[in-house]
Amino acid sequence: MTGPRRVVVVGADAVGMGAAHQALRTAAKRGESLAVTALEASSHTSYSACGIPYWMAGDVDSGDDLVARTAAEHRDAGIDLRLGTEVVAADLAARTVTTAAGDVLEYDDLVVATGAPAVVPDWARRPDGRTYDGVGVVKTLDDGAAWVSSFAEAGPGAHVVVVGAGYVGVEVAEAALERGFGVTVLTRTRGMAMLEDEMSDLVNTGLVDAGVELVLGAEVTGLEVDGDRVTGVRWDGGTREADLVVVAVGVKPATAFLENAGLDGSGLELTEDGALRPDPHGRVADHVWAAGDCCEVRRRIDDEWVFRPLGTHAAKHARALGDSLAGGDLSFDGMVDTSITRFSSSGVHLEIARTGLSRTDAEAAGLDPLALVTEGTTAAGYMPEAEPIAIWVMADRTTRRLLGVQVVGGRGAGKRIDTAAAVLWAGGSVDDLAWMDLSYAPPFATTWEVLQIAARRVADRL
Amino acid sequence: MTGPRRVVVVGADAVGMGAAHQALRTAAKRGESLAVTALEASSHTSYSACGIPYWMAGDVDSGDDLVARTAAEHRDAGIDLRLGTEVVAADLAARTVTTAAGDVLEYDDLVVATGAPAVVPDWARRPDGRTYDGVGVVKTLDDGAAWVSSFAEAGPGAHVVVVGAGYVGVEVAEAALERGFGVTVLTRTRGMAMLEDEMSDLVNTGLVDAGVELVLGAEVTGLEVDGDRVTGVRWDGGTREADLVVVAVGVKPATAFLENAGLDGSGLELTEDGALRPDPHGRVADHVWAAGDCCEVRRRIDDEWVFRPLGTHAAKHARALGDSLAGGDLSFDGMVDTSITRFSSSGVHLEIARTGLSRTDAEAAGLDPLALVTEGTTAAGYMPEAEPIAIWVMADRTTRRLLGVQVVGGRGAGKRIDTAAAVLWAGGSVDDLAWMDLSYAPPFATTWEVLQIAARRVADRL
């Protein structure tokens, strides 16, 4: 090899570029150089997809605010960034990728950071495959710009139907309420199905209290349309007129370009859903690396691979990948299934967070879980800051190990999940959580922090 | 012994009564019975002393709101509660205590829960030993009632001098500002001396921005008085006219009644400052137990005994004590030196928290600490919720063990300390803190949670 090592990054969003910058930093520290080329199908790079619902709500003024690093910043760092360049095929044996324009690029190392586009069900599409006018997903900056513009055009009294009640569905419901629209949320299962039933019920109640029409167990069967424009949504139990329909039913790894890349014998495998399973250094096969939403992540508690397309895992894995690719040894040692969101509109403010296993996960892992919900307050009961909080704590009867915690409550409730996540990270017991030295002052907690009261109640019953 | 075991509790505030109730619960579970007598010098029981500054500020309407359990509730549980009953002596060999009224009570088990009254320096006292009018401490419900009444009487334009800039000093400064008074804070050392210099400077700046006159390094030398009433404060560098003077210079264990109790050979020892050092079950000698502010607590990180009179340790130790006294095995396995407060008034909102060792502690323990301050935001920078936060992280160069974290920042900053406390509790490394799975969504955190950015910066330099 005569020149510097050639690294081709497919997908130049936050993960790909995070990995690229880290690789360049580590290489520079080691006195080596890399030639990094980054290929991005869209015209955007390094933005916060998680911020889009808040742009839709009006909390964020401009899509530019969501851009963490501009194309110019990447190029200034020496990265050959090519926007509007879709990769359609790869050859792992020949170490090449092929773009939609027919260009073939050779690589010494390939970084797959293609993410996971939002799923668009058939019912949302016109015969020509495009979505009906007024229908869309919430994933890219272009999606965000389209929604901001649709929201501005929709007059007062417009009605928004949100299909899906996961994180994005709940955040978009907030955005639509904040814009003054009527809102219907349809979900095939429950609201926030990543929570246990009793916690998800609290979210459902909050949505309804804020004026959302919430329909649980609704399987969407089709749209009502007028020409190319949506006018309503049909589901197995009813219909609703709609000016706008937001589809938030999940995402799927963008790894189709690898399917005919010569996987046999390459060491690289795709799951049934098309996901990659990189090791802690981001390696998926010789000279092939991956991180972010196109990957599953390892859950430390039960050592299972799960699909959790979240920016925070992605950023950590990208850093480990970039460092390892350049000869470092940083590693991403899995996660404990922590996530958080909020629903805040129309006088309702709910912070919603979870970490660890669900009861179903625990039973699948052969554990013997005991779980309880405890209600309390986020501050001393006599303080104006005190808001209600409900905490679900699950531990194993045999080992007393903490297995999972979920939180739904007012201001100050959500970030408490991090303390539980730290205990799970360390493999600690419910007694650790109950007795450890957490902070107390009246504006912040009860004398026994409510997380600890919740843990103590479980500990007492094990 | 013919009747039930006789337990005498000296001091019937939250700790003593918490221990008593737990002992009764554990005894009941074991099918045993206890005869519990609780002796309390004041007329109050089981209240939150920590809430008093917020009552002074007007956040809490009434002192009754601070009472966790009333005398009637204690008596209903079968406790012989005697208010206005001061214990002046004990005889550990004879197992008796003597009250100020001369009554002698026999015990089988003695629980010392006398707490730590506020220190009143000589300069605050009249020749007859009482404090001058307008001068007082902030410790008991009676203190609180007196301040609420003094604050109400003081006209607009009144000036309050607070002596001491620890937790209570800062909280009282907030209260006085909230009541519309001019405020001077005098401190012998720095503001919030439990923080490292660079963090304490942020608190100083906040106090000054809110309009507080802050005088650092001020040794109070005396008061200006008009008859029995204070009119000003003198210190080594100046004077200030004052309508009210709040003395917040610390507390001291109330263990004088034990000094002549026959300590030699009893196994019971008092530190030079009069503190007790109970074991994890609250035992200080055969048949003698103690918890709360009259005790030091063991800091797990360096295995040192330190005096940290905080309600949250007290409540935990009281529970372990009550359970152990009645034959259970709950234990209070020390703390990691976590504490929190806030300063919020006049457009300034600072959340102030610490956990773990100071640099001085670490050096005294023979460790090789590296510490850095990192600035960031509590939420994604583009969100309206984003507030500045500064985080000091210290780790050991040799072992990479996390040693201490301090936080000063806006809304949402303070409770982040619990995550660091959880890592310290488990003896984790700065890498654990940097890489663990903490929650992220734009209203709550940056993609790399700011605590993790701060930990990563230290990890990179070890």
Short mmCIF file of C-alpha atoms in Angstrom, two decimals, chain A residues 184-348:
data_model
loop_
_atom_site.label_atom_id
_atom_site.label_comp_id
_atom_site.label_asym_id
_atom_site.label_seq_id
_atom_site.Cartn_x
_atom_site.Cartn_y
_atom_site.Cartn_z
CA THR A 184 -55.73 11.70 17.18
CA VAL A 185 -53.17 9.05 18.05
CA LEU A 186 -53.75 5.53 16.73
CA THR A 187 -51.69 2.66 18.02
CA ARG A 188 -51.80 -1.00 17.10
CA THR A 189 -50.93 -1.93 20.68
CA ARG A 190 -50.74 0.39 23.68
CA GLY A 191 -49.37 3.88 24.27
CA MET A 192 -45.59 3.69 24.79
CA ALA A 193 -45.49 -0.08 24.47
CA MET A 194 -41.87 -0.10 25.68
CA LEU A 195 -43.31 0.49 29.16
CA GLU A 196 -45.06 -2.01 31.38
CA ASP A 197 -48.87 -1.82 31.17
CA GLU A 198 -49.35 0.07 34.41
CA MET A 199 -46.81 2.72 33.40
CA SER A 200 -48.06 3.00 29.86
CA ASP A 201 -51.54 3.62 31.29
CA LEU A 202 -50.20 6.76 32.98
CA VAL A 203 -48.98 8.04 29.63
CA ASN A 204 -52.32 7.22 28.03
CA THR A 205 -54.11 9.21 30.72
CA GLY A 206 -51.77 12.16 30.17
CA LEU A 207 -52.39 12.16 26.43
CA VAL A 208 -56.15 12.10 26.95
CA ASP A 209 -55.99 14.82 29.64
CA ALA A 210 -54.15 17.02 27.15
CA GLY A 211 -56.98 16.57 24.65
CA VAL A 212 -55.58 13.84 22.44
CA GLU A 213 -58.05 11.33 21.03
CA LEU A 214 -56.21 8.09 21.76
CA VAL A 215 -57.26 4.86 20.08
CA LEU A 216 -55.54 1.75 21.38
CA GLY A 217 -55.43 -1.52 19.48
CA ALA A 218 -56.17 0.23 16.18
CA GLU A 219 -54.85 -1.47 13.05
CA VAL A 220 -54.85 1.08 10.23
CA THR A 221 -56.44 -0.39 7.11
CA GLY A 222 -56.22 2.50 4.69
CA LEU A 223 -56.57 6.19 3.97
CA GLU A 224 -59.47 8.27 2.73
CA VAL A 225 -58.18 10.39 -0.13
CA ASP A 226 -59.27 13.13 -2.50
CA GLY A 227 -57.04 12.71 -5.54
CA ASP A 228 -53.48 12.73 -4.23
CA ARG A 229 -54.42 14.29 -0.91
CA VAL A 230 -55.30 12.50 2.30
CA THR A 231 -58.65 13.35 3.90
CA GLY A 232 -58.95 10.66 6.54
CA VAL A 233 -57.69 7.46 8.11
CA ARG A 234 -59.51 4.15 8.35
CA TRP A 235 -58.73 1.49 10.91
CA ASP A 236 -60.30 -1.78 11.92
CA GLY A 237 -62.53 0.01 14.43
CA GLY A 238 -63.40 3.36 12.86
CA THR A 239 -62.41 6.32 10.75
CA ARG A 240 -61.20 9.86 11.42
CA GLU A 241 -61.07 12.83 9.07
CA ALA A 242 -57.54 14.12 8.84
CA ASP A 243 -55.76 17.04 7.21
CA LEU A 244 -52.37 15.58 8.00
CA VAL A 245 -51.25 12.04 8.83
CA VAL A 246 -47.93 11.43 10.56
CA VAL A 247 -46.69 7.87 10.24
CA ALA A 248 -44.48 6.87 13.17
CA VAL A 249 -44.49 3.09 13.12
CA GLY A 250 -40.77 2.43 13.34
CA VAL A 251 -37.57 2.29 11.32
CA LYS A 252 -35.63 -0.40 9.46
CA PRO A 253 -31.86 -0.74 8.87
CA ALA A 254 -30.68 0.59 5.50
CA THR A 255 -28.46 -2.30 4.55
CA ALA A 256 -29.98 -3.41 1.23
CA PHE A 257 -26.74 -2.45 -0.59
CA LEU A 258 -24.96 -5.22 1.33
CA GLU A 259 -27.34 -8.02 0.41
CA ASN A 260 -25.46 -8.98 -2.74
CA ALA A 261 -22.03 -7.91 -1.51
CA GLY A 262 -20.79 -11.48 -1.24
CA LEU A 263 -21.67 -12.17 2.34
CA ASP A 264 -20.92 -15.90 2.18
CA GLY A 265 -17.52 -16.46 3.69
CA SER A 266 -17.04 -12.73 4.39
CA GLY A 267 -17.87 -13.12 8.04
CA LEU A 268 -20.49 -10.42 7.69
CA GLU A 269 -24.06 -11.37 8.55
CA LEU A 270 -27.32 -9.50 8.42
CA THR A 271 -30.16 -10.35 10.77
CA GLU A 272 -33.56 -11.22 9.35
CA ASP A 273 -34.43 -7.52 9.70
CA GLY A 274 -31.26 -6.46 7.92
CA ALA A 275 -29.36 -5.32 11.00
CA LEU A 276 -25.64 -5.67 11.65
CA ARG A 277 -24.11 -6.81 14.93
CA PRO A 278 -20.78 -5.07 15.40
CA ASP A 279 -18.39 -6.04 18.17
CA PRO A 280 -17.53 -3.49 20.90
CA HIS A 281 -15.00 -1.92 18.53
CA GLY A 282 -17.54 -1.58 15.72
CA ARG A 283 -16.10 -4.43 13.65
CA VAL A 284 -18.55 -6.58 11.68
CA ALA A 285 -16.04 -8.41 9.44
CA ASP A 286 -12.47 -8.01 8.24
CA HIS A 287 -12.11 -4.40 7.09
CA VAL A 288 -15.81 -3.74 7.60
CA TRP A 289 -17.14 -1.64 10.47
CA ALA A 290 -20.61 -0.46 11.44
CA ALA A 291 -22.40 1.57 14.06
CA GLY A 292 -25.67 3.38 14.62
CA ASP A 293 -29.24 2.68 13.63
CA CYS A 294 -28.31 0.06 11.01
CA CYS A 295 -27.08 -2.10 13.91
CA GLU A 296 -28.44 -3.97 16.85
CA VAL A 297 -26.81 -3.36 20.22
CA ARG A 298 -25.91 -5.77 22.97
CA ARG A 299 -27.92 -5.46 26.18
CA ARG A 300 -25.56 -6.23 29.05
CA ILE A 301 -28.16 -7.43 31.53
CA ASP A 302 -29.29 -10.51 29.62
CA ASP A 303 -26.63 -10.48 26.89
CA GLU A 304 -29.25 -10.21 24.16
CA TRP A 305 -28.94 -8.34 20.86
CA VAL A 306 -31.78 -5.83 20.48
CA PHE A 307 -32.67 -3.18 17.93
CA ARG A 308 -32.61 0.18 19.71
CA PRO A 309 -31.94 2.89 17.15
CA LEU A 310 -30.97 5.68 19.58
CA GLY A 311 -28.55 8.53 19.07
CA THR A 312 -26.75 8.05 22.31
CA HIS A 313 -25.73 4.44 21.64
CA ALA A 314 -24.86 5.45 18.10
CA ALA A 315 -22.58 8.27 19.22
CA LYS A 316 -20.76 6.03 21.70
CA HIS A 317 -20.34 3.16 19.28
CA ALA A 318 -19.17 5.56 16.56
CA ARG A 319 -16.44 6.87 18.83
CA ALA A 320 -15.24 3.37 19.70
CA LEU A 321 -15.37 2.42 16.02
CA GLY A 322 -13.39 5.42 14.83
CA ASP A 323 -10.76 4.93 17.51
CA SER A 324 -10.46 1.19 16.90
CA LEU A 325 -10.29 1.56 13.13
CA ALA A 326 -7.33 3.87 13.60
CA GLY A 327 -5.56 1.50 15.96
CA GLY A 328 -6.97 2.58 19.33
CA ASP A 329 -8.77 0.39 21.82
CA LEU A 330 -11.87 2.29 22.91
CA SER A 331 -14.85 -0.01 23.14
CA PHE A 332 -18.60 0.29 23.41
CA ASP A 333 -19.49 -2.33 25.95
CA GLY A 334 -23.19 -2.51 25.30
CA MET A 335 -26.10 -0.82 26.97
CA VAL A 336 -28.78 -1.41 29.58
CA ASP A 337 -31.77 -0.32 27.47
CA THR A 338 -32.18 3.21 28.81
CA SER A 339 -34.43 5.70 27.05
CA ILE A 340 -36.40 8.83 27.85
CA THR A 341 -38.91 11.22 26.37
CA ARG A 342 -41.55 13.61 27.52
CA PHE A 343 -45.07 14.62 26.66
CA SER A 344 -45.65 18.25 27.51
CA SER A 345 -48.60 20.26 26.27
CA SER A 346 -51.97 21.66 27.27
CA GLY A 347 -51.23 21.66 30.99
CA VAL A 348 -49.84 18.12 31.06
#
